[in-house]
PDB file of C-alpha atoms in Angstrom:
ATOM      1  CA  UNK A  30     105.774  34.153-177.158  1.00 44.00           C
ATOM      2  CA  UNK A  31     108.318  34.771-174.452  1.00 45.00           C
ATOM      3  CA  UNK A  32     110.112  37.966-173.872  1.00 44.00           C
ATOM      4  CA  UNK A  33     112.788  38.489-171.281  1.00 46.00           C
ATOM      5  CA  UNK A  34     115.644  40.797-170.582  1.00 52.00           C
ATOM      6  CA  UNK A  35     115.816  44.521-170.691  1.00 60.00           C
ATOM      7  CA  UNK A  36     114.516  45.322-174.169  1.00 72.00           C
ATOM      8  CA  UNK A  37     111.395  47.468-173.877  1.00 80.00           C
ATOM      9  CA  UNK A  38     108.406  46.534-176.005  1.00 84.00           C
ATOM     10  CA  UNK A  39     107.034  49.536-177.846  1.00 86.00           C
ATOM     11  CA  UNK A  40     103.571  49.955-179.248  1.00 87.00           C
ATOM     12  CA  UNK A  41     104.974  49.407-182.756  1.00 87.00           C
ATOM     13  CA  UNK A  42     106.591  46.158-181.644  1.00 87.00           C
ATOM     14  CA  UNK A  43     103.274  45.002-180.235  1.00 89.00           C
ATOM     15  CA  UNK A  44     101.523  45.823-183.503  1.00 89.00           C
ATOM     16  CA  UNK A  45     104.183  43.927-185.398  1.00 90.00           C
ATOM     17  CA  UNK A  46     103.866  40.898-183.139  1.00 90.00           C
ATOM     18  CA  UNK A  47     100.072  40.960-183.496  1.00 91.00           C
ATOM     19  CA  UNK A  48     100.271  41.176-187.233  1.00 91.00           C
ATOM     20  CA  UNK A  49     102.853  38.390-187.377  1.00 92.00           C
ATOM     21  CA  UNK A  50     100.574  36.185-185.326  1.00 91.00           C
ATOM     22  CA  UNK A  51      97.564  36.968-187.485  1.00 91.00           C
ATOM     23  CA  UNK A  52      99.546  36.259-190.646  1.00 92.00           C
ATOM     24  CA  UNK A  53     100.851  33.027-189.216  1.00 92.00           C
ATOM     25  CA  UNK A  54      97.354  31.796-188.333  1.00 90.00           C
ATOM     26  CA  UNK A  55      96.002  32.786-191.721  1.00 91.00           C
ATOM     27  CA  UNK A  56      98.874  30.987-193.453  1.00 92.00           C
ATOM     28  CA  UNK A  57      98.022  27.812-191.552  1.00 92.00           C
ATOM     29  CA  UNK A  58      94.365  28.072-192.558  1.00 91.00           C
ATOM     30  CA  UNK A  59      95.352  28.759-196.136  1.00 93.00           C
ATOM     31  CA  UNK A  60      97.588  25.707-196.286  1.00 94.00           C
ATOM     32  CA  UNK A  61      94.703  23.529-195.101  1.00 92.00           C
ATOM     33  CA  UNK A  62      92.327  25.123-197.593  1.00 91.00           C
ATOM     34  CA  UNK A  63      94.815  24.617-200.411  1.00 94.00           C
ATOM     35  CA  UNK A  64      95.085  20.923-199.639  1.00 95.00           C
ATOM     36  CA  UNK A  65      91.331  20.547-200.089  1.00 93.00           C
ATOM     37  CA  UNK A  66      91.358  22.571-203.303  1.00 94.00           C
ATOM     38  CA  UNK A  67      94.312  20.580-204.651  1.00 95.00           C
ATOM     39  CA  UNK A  68      92.387  17.344-204.090  1.00 95.00           C
ATOM     40  CA  UNK A  69      89.458  18.825-205.969  1.00 93.00           C
ATOM     41  CA  UNK A  70      91.675  19.800-208.916  1.00 94.00           C
ATOM     42  CA  UNK A  71      93.223  16.309-208.971  1.00 94.00           C
ATOM     43  CA  UNK A  72      89.818  14.663-208.862  1.00 93.00           C
ATOM     44  CA  UNK A  73      88.522  16.844-211.680  1.00 93.00           C
ATOM     45  CA  UNK A  74      91.554  16.019-213.807  1.00 92.00           C
ATOM     46  CA  UNK A  75      91.079  12.313-213.133  1.00 92.00           C
ATOM     47  CA  UNK A  76      87.442  12.644-214.140  1.00 91.00           C
ATOM     48  CA  UNK A  77      88.425  14.431-217.327  1.00 90.00           C
ATOM     49  CA  UNK A  78      90.884  11.653-218.239  1.00 90.00           C
ATOM     50  CA  UNK A  79      88.284   9.007-217.579  1.00 88.00           C
ATOM     51  CA  UNK A  80      85.710  10.889-219.583  1.00 88.00           C
ATOM     52  CA  UNK A  81      87.960  10.771-222.653  1.00 87.00           C
ATOM     53  CA  UNK A  82      87.958   6.980-222.508  1.00 88.00           C
ATOM     54  CA  UNK A  83      84.199   6.629-222.198  1.00 84.00           C
ATOM     55  CA  UNK A  84      82.403   5.234-225.268  1.00 83.00           C
ATOM     56  CA  UNK A  85      78.889   5.897-224.157  1.00 83.00           C
ATOM     57  CA  UNK A  86      76.910   8.854-225.400  1.00 85.00           C
ATOM     58  CA  UNK A  87      75.532   9.685-221.991  1.00 86.00           C
ATOM     59  CA  UNK A  88      77.369  10.011-218.692  1.00 88.00           C
ATOM     60  CA  UNK A  89      76.242  10.715-215.136  1.00 88.00           C
ATOM     61  CA  UNK A  90      77.521  13.980-213.784  1.00 90.00           C
ATOM     62  CA  UNK A  91      77.245  15.026-210.158  1.00 89.00           C
ATOM     63  CA  UNK A  92      75.241  18.218-209.797  1.00 88.00           C
ATOM     64  CA  UNK A  93      74.076  19.203-206.346  1.00 83.00           C
ATOM     65  CA  UNK A  94      73.129  15.990-204.576  1.00 85.00           C
ATOM     66  CA  UNK A  95      72.277  13.870-207.592  1.00 87.00           C
ATOM     67  CA  UNK A  96      73.738  12.356-210.736  1.00 90.00           C
ATOM     68  CA  UNK A  97      72.521  14.135-213.786  1.00 89.00           C
ATOM     69  CA  UNK A  98      72.441  12.336-217.119  1.00 90.00           C
ATOM     70  CA  UNK A  99      74.287  14.508-219.616  1.00 87.00           C
ATOM     71  CA  UNK A 100      75.516  13.831-223.110  1.00 86.00           C
ATOM     72  CA  UNK A 101      79.260  13.482-223.293  1.00 87.00           C
ATOM     73  CA  UNK A 102      79.968  16.871-224.902  1.00 87.00           C
ATOM     74  CA  UNK A 103      77.978  18.805-222.316  1.00 86.00           C
ATOM     75  CA  UNK A 104      79.682  16.884-219.553  1.00 88.00           C
ATOM     76  CA  UNK A 105      83.087  17.699-221.036  1.00 90.00           C
ATOM     77  CA  UNK A 106      82.229  21.394-221.197  1.00 90.00           C
ATOM     78  CA  UNK A 107      80.983  21.458-217.635  1.00 90.00           C
ATOM     79  CA  UNK A 108      83.988  19.550-216.394  1.00 91.00           C
ATOM     80  CA  UNK A 109      86.353  21.913-218.164  1.00 93.00           C
ATOM     81  CA  UNK A 110      84.618  24.948-216.676  1.00 92.00           C
ATOM     82  CA  UNK A 111      84.764  23.422-213.186  1.00 92.00           C
ATOM     83  CA  UNK A 112      88.432  22.505-213.582  1.00 93.00           C
ATOM     84  CA  UNK A 113      89.314  25.999-214.780  1.00 94.00           C
ATOM     85  CA  UNK A 114      87.570  27.671-211.863  1.00 93.00           C
ATOM     86  CA  UNK A 115      89.102  25.239-209.348  1.00 93.00           C
ATOM     87  CA  UNK A 116      92.562  25.847-210.781  1.00 94.00           C
ATOM     88  CA  UNK A 117      92.274  29.625-210.757  1.00 95.00           C
ATOM     89  CA  UNK A 118      90.932  29.371-207.213  1.00 93.00           C
ATOM     90  CA  UNK A 119      93.979  27.381-206.188  1.00 94.00           C
ATOM     91  CA  UNK A 120      96.299  29.820-207.920  1.00 95.00           C
ATOM     92  CA  UNK A 121      94.751  32.733-206.004  1.00 95.00           C
ATOM     93  CA  UNK A 122      95.296  30.941-202.708  1.00 94.00           C
ATOM     94  CA  UNK A 123      98.859  30.079-203.647  1.00 94.00           C
ATOM     95  CA  UNK A 124      99.580  33.708-204.437  1.00 95.00           C
ATOM     96  CA  UNK A 125      98.099  34.853-201.136  1.00 94.00           C
ATOM     97  CA  UNK A 126     100.190  32.302-199.249  1.00 94.00           C
ATOM     98  CA  UNK A 127     103.316  33.528-201.018  1.00 94.00           C
ATOM     99  CA  UNK A 128     102.727  37.136-199.990  1.00 94.00           C
ATOM    100  CA  UNK A 129     101.918  36.068-196.411  1.00 93.00           C
ATOM    101  CA  UNK A 130     105.150  34.114-196.212  1.00 92.00           C
ATOM    102  CA  UNK A 131     107.248  37.005-197.417  1.00 93.00           C
ATOM    103  CA  UNK A 132     105.610  39.419-194.967  1.00 91.00           C
ATOM    104  CA  UNK A 133     106.227  36.916-192.163  1.00 90.00           C
ATOM    105  CA  UNK A 134     109.878  36.708-193.146  1.00 90.00           C
ATOM    106  CA  UNK A 135     110.136  40.504-193.032  1.00 89.00           C
ATOM    107  CA  UNK A 136     108.492  40.679-189.610  1.00 89.00           C
ATOM    108  CA  UNK A 137     110.799  37.947-188.318  1.00 87.00           C
ATOM    109  CA  UNK A 138     113.860  39.884-189.428  1.00 87.00           C
ATOM    110  CA  UNK A 139     112.740  43.039-187.613  1.00 88.00           C
ATOM    111  CA  UNK A 140     111.615  41.294-184.438  1.00 88.00           C
ATOM    112  CA  UNK A 141     114.600  38.984-184.138  1.00 86.00           C
ATOM    113  CA  UNK A 142     117.030  41.832-184.684  1.00 84.00           C
ATOM    114  CA  UNK A 143     115.446  43.726-181.807  1.00 83.00           C
ATOM    115  CA  UNK A 144     114.622  40.954-179.346  1.00 84.00           C
ATOM    116  CA  UNK A 145     117.104  38.264-180.321  1.00 77.00           C
ATOM    117  CA  UNK A 146     116.621  35.079-178.309  1.00 75.00           C
ATOM    118  CA  UNK A 147     113.990  36.699-176.125  1.00 77.00           C
ATOM    119  CA  UNK A 148     111.309  36.090-178.691  1.00 80.00           C
ATOM    120  CA  UNK A 149     110.292  32.880-180.357  1.00 79.00           C
ATOM    121  CA  UNK A 150     108.511  33.063-183.687  1.00 77.00           C
ATOM    122  CA  UNK A 151     108.910  29.443-184.727  1.00 75.00           C
ATOM    123  CA  UNK A 152     106.442  26.597-184.419  1.00 70.00           C
TER     124      UNK A 152
ATOM    125  CA  UNK B   3      80.782  43.312-183.777  1.00 47.00           C
ATOM    126  CA  UNK B   4      81.860  41.711-180.592  1.00 53.00           C
ATOM    127  CA  UNK B   5      81.147  43.533-177.376  1.00 66.00           C
ATOM    128  CA  UNK B   6      84.167  42.984-175.244  1.00 78.00           C
ATOM    129  CA  UNK B   7      86.723  45.132-173.609  1.00 81.00           C
ATOM    130  CA  UNK B   8      89.622  45.635-175.976  1.00 85.00           C
ATOM    131  CA  UNK B   9      93.101  44.678-174.820  1.00 84.00           C
ATOM    132  CA  UNK B  10      95.045  47.859-174.312  1.00 84.00           C
ATOM    133  CA  UNK B  11      98.746  48.017-174.899  1.00 88.00           C
ATOM    134  CA  UNK B  12     100.646  48.790-171.715  1.00 86.00           C
ATOM    135  CA  UNK B  13     102.865  51.786-172.411  1.00 82.00           C
ATOM    136  CA  UNK B  14     104.725  51.763-169.105  1.00 84.00           C
ATOM    137  CA  UNK B  15     104.748  48.530-167.208  1.00 83.00           C
ATOM    138  CA  UNK B  16     106.028  50.179-164.044  1.00 82.00           C
ATOM    139  CA  UNK B  17     103.197  52.680-163.777  1.00 82.00           C
ATOM    140  CA  UNK B  18     100.667  50.037-164.854  1.00 82.00           C
ATOM    141  CA  UNK B  19     101.691  47.700-162.051  1.00 84.00           C
ATOM    142  CA  UNK B  20     102.162  50.529-159.551  1.00 83.00           C
ATOM    143  CA  UNK B  21     101.990  49.349-155.959  1.00 81.00           C
ATOM    144  CA  UNK B  22     100.192  46.130-156.743  1.00 84.00           C
ATOM    145  CA  UNK B  23     101.930  42.790-156.517  1.00 85.00           C
ATOM    146  CA  UNK B  24     102.847  41.159-159.841  1.00 83.00           C
ATOM    147  CA  UNK B  25     100.750  38.103-158.977  1.00 87.00           C
ATOM    148  CA  UNK B  26      97.673  40.257-158.655  1.00 88.00           C
ATOM    149  CA  UNK B  27      98.278  41.957-161.993  1.00 88.00           C
ATOM    150  CA  UNK B  28      99.092  38.712-163.791  1.00 90.00           C
ATOM    151  CA  UNK B  29      96.005  37.106-162.306  1.00 90.00           C
ATOM    152  CA  UNK B  30      93.893  39.947-163.674  1.00 89.00           C
ATOM    153  CA  UNK B  31      95.504  39.637-167.113  1.00 91.00           C
ATOM    154  CA  UNK B  32      95.058  35.869-167.081  1.00 93.00           C
ATOM    155  CA  UNK B  33      91.345  36.257-166.442  1.00 91.00           C
ATOM    156  CA  UNK B  34      91.058  38.603-169.367  1.00 91.00           C
ATOM    157  CA  UNK B  35      93.073  36.196-171.492  1.00 93.00           C
ATOM    158  CA  UNK B  36      90.652  33.411-170.644  1.00 93.00           C
ATOM    159  CA  UNK B  37      87.662  35.551-171.533  1.00 92.00           C
ATOM    160  CA  UNK B  38      89.202  36.346-174.905  1.00 93.00           C
ATOM    161  CA  UNK B  39      89.826  32.638-175.454  1.00 94.00           C
ATOM    162  CA  UNK B  40      86.158  31.892-174.806  1.00 94.00           C
ATOM    163  CA  UNK B  41      85.063  34.475-177.339  1.00 94.00           C
ATOM    164  CA  UNK B  42      87.609  33.106-179.794  1.00 94.00           C
ATOM    165  CA  UNK B  43      86.236  29.588-179.434  1.00 95.00           C
ATOM    166  CA  UNK B  44      82.716  30.834-179.980  1.00 94.00           C
ATOM    167  CA  UNK B  45      83.756  32.678-183.126  1.00 94.00           C
ATOM    168  CA  UNK B  46      85.739  29.690-184.416  1.00 94.00           C
ATOM    169  CA  UNK B  47      82.671  27.524-184.095  1.00 96.00           C
ATOM    170  CA  UNK B  48      80.601  30.037-186.026  1.00 95.00           C
ATOM    171  CA  UNK B  49      83.292  30.097-188.660  1.00 94.00           C
ATOM    172  CA  UNK B  50      83.220  26.301-189.031  1.00 93.00           C
ATOM    173  CA  UNK B  51      79.422  26.319-189.237  1.00 94.00           C
ATOM    174  CA  UNK B  52      79.377  28.994-191.916  1.00 94.00           C
ATOM    175  CA  UNK B  53      82.118  27.325-193.907  1.00 92.00           C
ATOM    176  CA  UNK B  54      80.037  24.152-193.868  1.00 92.00           C
ATOM    177  CA  UNK B  55      76.970  26.023-195.009  1.00 92.00           C
ATOM    178  CA  UNK B  56      78.604  27.537-198.090  1.00 93.00           C
ATOM    179  CA  UNK B  57      79.088  24.300-200.078  1.00 91.00           C
ATOM    180  CA  UNK B  58      75.515  23.286-199.226  1.00 91.00           C
ATOM    181  CA  UNK B  59      74.146  26.472-200.751  1.00 93.00           C
ATOM    182  CA  UNK B  60      76.508  26.170-203.704  1.00 92.00           C
ATOM    183  CA  UNK B  61      75.176  22.679-204.407  1.00 91.00           C
ATOM    184  CA  UNK B  62      71.617  23.979-204.393  1.00 92.00           C
ATOM    185  CA  UNK B  63      72.617  26.828-206.706  1.00 93.00           C
ATOM    186  CA  UNK B  64      74.195  24.351-209.133  1.00 91.00           C
ATOM    187  CA  UNK B  65      71.119  22.101-209.093  1.00 90.00           C
ATOM    188  CA  UNK B  66      68.724  24.964-209.803  1.00 91.00           C
ATOM    189  CA  UNK B  67      71.022  26.234-212.566  1.00 91.00           C
ATOM    190  CA  UNK B  68      70.940  22.770-214.132  1.00 88.00           C
ATOM    191  CA  UNK B  69      67.138  22.697-214.065  1.00 89.00           C
ATOM    192  CA  UNK B  70      67.016  26.161-215.614  1.00 90.00           C
ATOM    193  CA  UNK B  71      69.381  25.038-218.353  1.00 87.00           C
ATOM    194  CA  UNK B  72      67.226  22.009-219.116  1.00 86.00           C
ATOM    195  CA  UNK B  73      64.110  24.115-219.268  1.00 86.00           C
ATOM    196  CA  UNK B  74      65.733  26.617-221.574  1.00 85.00           C
ATOM    197  CA  UNK B  75      66.804  23.764-223.847  1.00 82.00           C
ATOM    198  CA  UNK B  76      63.238  22.463-223.714  1.00 82.00           C
ATOM    199  CA  UNK B  77      64.463  19.121-222.487  1.00 81.00           C
ATOM    200  CA  UNK B  78      63.619  16.921-219.545  1.00 84.00           C
ATOM    201  CA  UNK B  79      66.170  16.537-216.819  1.00 85.00           C
ATOM    202  CA  UNK B  80      67.194  12.943-216.292  1.00 88.00           C
ATOM    203  CA  UNK B  81      68.751  12.361-212.909  1.00 90.00           C
ATOM    204  CA  UNK B  82      69.709   9.620-210.499  1.00 91.00           C
ATOM    205  CA  UNK B  83      68.702  10.847-207.107  1.00 89.00           C
ATOM    206  CA  UNK B  84      69.419   9.492-203.695  1.00 89.00           C
ATOM    207  CA  UNK B  85      66.719   7.451-202.006  1.00 89.00           C
ATOM    208  CA  UNK B  86      68.878   6.532-199.076  1.00 89.00           C
ATOM    209  CA  UNK B  87      72.534   6.034-198.403  1.00 86.00           C
ATOM    210  CA  UNK B  88      73.966   3.878-201.225  1.00 87.00           C
ATOM    211  CA  UNK B  89      70.639   3.708-203.063  1.00 91.00           C
ATOM    212  CA  UNK B  90      69.755   5.821-206.086  1.00 90.00           C
ATOM    213  CA  UNK B  91      66.688   5.824-208.315  1.00 92.00           C
ATOM    214  CA  UNK B  92      66.260   7.306-211.773  1.00 90.00           C
ATOM    215  CA  UNK B  93      63.872  10.150-212.357  1.00 89.00           C
ATOM    216  CA  UNK B  94      62.821  12.201-215.320  1.00 89.00           C
ATOM    217  CA  UNK B  95      61.855  15.769-214.437  1.00 86.00           C
ATOM    218  CA  UNK B  96      59.533  16.893-217.205  1.00 86.00           C
ATOM    219  CA  UNK B  97      59.707  20.580-218.077  1.00 82.00           C
ATOM    220  CA  UNK B  98      60.905  21.731-214.694  1.00 81.00           C
ATOM    221  CA  UNK B  99      59.137  24.940-213.654  1.00 85.00           C
ATOM    222  CA  UNK B 100      59.612  25.149-209.927  1.00 87.00           C
ATOM    223  CA  UNK B 101      61.532  23.763-206.994  1.00 89.00           C
ATOM    224  CA  UNK B 102      60.772  23.537-203.298  1.00 88.00           C
ATOM    225  CA  UNK B 103      63.292  25.182-201.035  1.00 89.00           C
ATOM    226  CA  UNK B 104      63.852  24.074-197.495  1.00 88.00           C
ATOM    227  CA  UNK B 105      63.318  27.165-195.366  1.00 83.00           C
ATOM    228  CA  UNK B 106      63.950  25.492-192.040  1.00 80.00           C
ATOM    229  CA  UNK B 107      61.540  25.023-189.138  1.00 85.00           C
ATOM    230  CA  UNK B 108      59.936  22.094-191.024  1.00 88.00           C
ATOM    231  CA  UNK B 109      58.798  24.326-193.847  1.00 91.00           C
ATOM    232  CA  UNK B 110      59.358  23.958-197.561  1.00 91.00           C
ATOM    233  CA  UNK B 111      58.170  26.527-200.023  1.00 91.00           C
ATOM    234  CA  UNK B 112      57.761  26.090-203.739  1.00 92.00           C
ATOM    235  CA  UNK B 113      59.395  28.718-205.941  1.00 92.00           C
ATOM    236  CA  UNK B 114      59.526  29.286-209.675  1.00 93.00           C
ATOM    237  CA  UNK B 115      63.043  28.401-210.840  1.00 90.00           C
ATOM    238  CA  UNK B 116      64.142  31.988-211.436  1.00 91.00           C
ATOM    239  CA  UNK B 117      62.993  33.121-208.015  1.00 93.00           C
ATOM    240  CA  UNK B 118      64.640  30.131-206.359  1.00 93.00           C
ATOM    241  CA  UNK B 119      67.913  30.941-208.121  1.00 93.00           C
ATOM    242  CA  UNK B 120      67.717  34.567-206.964  1.00 94.00           C
ATOM    243  CA  UNK B 121      66.902  33.583-203.384  1.00 94.00           C
ATOM    244  CA  UNK B 122      69.753  31.085-203.253  1.00 93.00           C
ATOM    245  CA  UNK B 123      72.177  33.614-204.695  1.00 95.00           C
ATOM    246  CA  UNK B 124      71.123  36.040-201.985  1.00 95.00           C
ATOM    247  CA  UNK B 125      71.545  33.413-199.280  1.00 94.00           C
ATOM    248  CA  UNK B 126      74.984  32.611-200.628  1.00 95.00           C
ATOM    249  CA  UNK B 127      76.149  36.218-200.573  1.00 96.00           C
ATOM    250  CA  UNK B 128      74.657  36.679-197.082  1.00 95.00           C
ATOM    251  CA  UNK B 129      76.535  33.652-195.797  1.00 95.00           C
ATOM    252  CA  UNK B 130      79.739  34.930-197.378  1.00 95.00           C
ATOM    253  CA  UNK B 131      79.278  38.360-195.785  1.00 96.00           C
ATOM    254  CA  UNK B 132      78.627  36.745-192.406  1.00 96.00           C
ATOM    255  CA  UNK B 133      81.756  34.654-192.779  1.00 95.00           C
ATOM    256  CA  UNK B 134      83.799  37.723-193.650  1.00 95.00           C
ATOM    257  CA  UNK B 135      82.566  39.539-190.548  1.00 95.00           C
ATOM    258  CA  UNK B 136      83.300  36.524-188.331  1.00 95.00           C
ATOM    259  CA  UNK B 137      86.812  36.356-189.783  1.00 93.00           C
ATOM    260  CA  UNK B 138      87.312  40.035-189.038  1.00 93.00           C
ATOM    261  CA  UNK B 139      86.155  39.595-185.444  1.00 93.00           C
ATOM    262  CA  UNK B 140      88.462  36.613-185.121  1.00 93.00           C
ATOM    263  CA  UNK B 141      91.445  38.675-186.207  1.00 92.00           C
ATOM    264  CA  UNK B 142      90.552  41.331-183.661  1.00 92.00           C
ATOM    265  CA  UNK B 143      90.197  38.859-180.821  1.00 93.00           C
ATOM    266  CA  UNK B 144      93.473  37.217-181.800  1.00 93.00           C
ATOM    267  CA  UNK B 145      95.170  40.596-181.537  1.00 92.00           C
ATOM    268  CA  UNK B 146      93.688  40.990-178.051  1.00 93.00           C
ATOM    269  CA  UNK B 147      94.964  37.565-177.083  1.00 94.00           C
ATOM    270  CA  UNK B 148      98.466  38.234-178.380  1.00 92.00           C
ATOM    271  CA  UNK B 149      98.596  41.655-176.729  1.00 92.00           C
ATOM    272  CA  UNK B 150      97.511  40.168-173.412  1.00 93.00           C
ATOM    273  CA  UNK B 151     100.080  37.361-173.688  1.00 91.00           C
ATOM    274  CA  UNK B 152     102.836  39.861-174.335  1.00 90.00           C
ATOM    275  CA  UNK B 153     101.575  42.010-171.441  1.00 91.00           C
ATOM    276  CA  UNK B 154     101.743  39.043-169.065  1.00 92.00           C
ATOM    277  CA  UNK B 155     105.322  38.331-170.125  1.00 89.00           C
ATOM    278  CA  UNK B 156     106.245  41.981-169.680  1.00 89.00           C
ATOM    279  CA  UNK B 157     104.718  42.261-166.211  1.00 89.00           C
ATOM    280  CA  UNK B 158     106.493  39.045-165.236  1.00 89.00           C
ATOM    281  CA  UNK B 159     109.831  40.341-166.483  1.00 86.00           C
ATOM    282  CA  UNK B 160     109.281  43.687-164.842  1.00 86.00           C
ATOM    283  CA  UNK B 161     108.677  41.919-161.552  1.00 86.00           C
ATOM    284  CA  UNK B 162     111.842  39.829-161.929  1.00 85.00           C
ATOM    285  CA  UNK B 163     113.875  42.969-162.528  1.00 83.00           C
ATOM    286  CA  UNK B 164     112.201  44.704-159.581  1.00 81.00           C
ATOM    287  CA  UNK B 165     113.072  41.817-157.238  1.00 83.00           C
ATOM    288  CA  UNK B 166     116.681  41.730-158.362  1.00 81.00           C
ATOM    289  CA  UNK B 167     117.080  45.382-157.460  1.00 72.00           C
ATOM    290  CA  UNK B 168     118.193  45.638-153.866  1.00 65.00           C
TER     291      UNK B 168
END
């Protein structure tokens, strides 16, 4: 973050810059986390589609570090519960990212209007 | 909490620099910046370690919950468990009553299922609390780093302006 020229940095500006930076870092972490969670949701949905096609009464379901033999109905229930929780998890993250992005946009507006080209808030 | 000197915001660059040369002041700020970076790295590593630990505990929680479910249903648990990489064997756990938890330091202790579930739940919430506190410290140290970076830029600019003045 470069600052030049005659504009004085006030304590409030510093706080705003700090908070922008924190938000930016958190948004990056969130994006990475969401990618992992999205893969999980996709995998669970794939599993659920496959499960519908299975003829056998008993399927192997990963619990902890092993495959547990479950009857198809129980497996379906468990899979549904896991999918639901993964999806709501993802939705929470998405919401958080949205609010971070809007607060970053606000901070950018304020900081750019004061410091103009003297500050760089892009990647 | 981390025990380091917080980065103070410089209200007046001119009086902060005083009679010292800008190089001297920037040098001092750079050293502080480096120290903050070291602490940040340390915290980041702890964060990665804790984030790796969480899924491990969650797996154990799920496995114990499964055994409890089986016992409640009065059924045996039929599982394929890992013997080695790529090799699984089938096992039938008859009326599961207890599990052995790895406590570390080459010790395993056998617990009744309920107690194991409670202990794991406690470990999980402890790990989550630790992670939260590491994240908080990280935010703080990042603020220090940003403040110091801005301070360096301001001292530098102040010096430029001072030189330009005849």
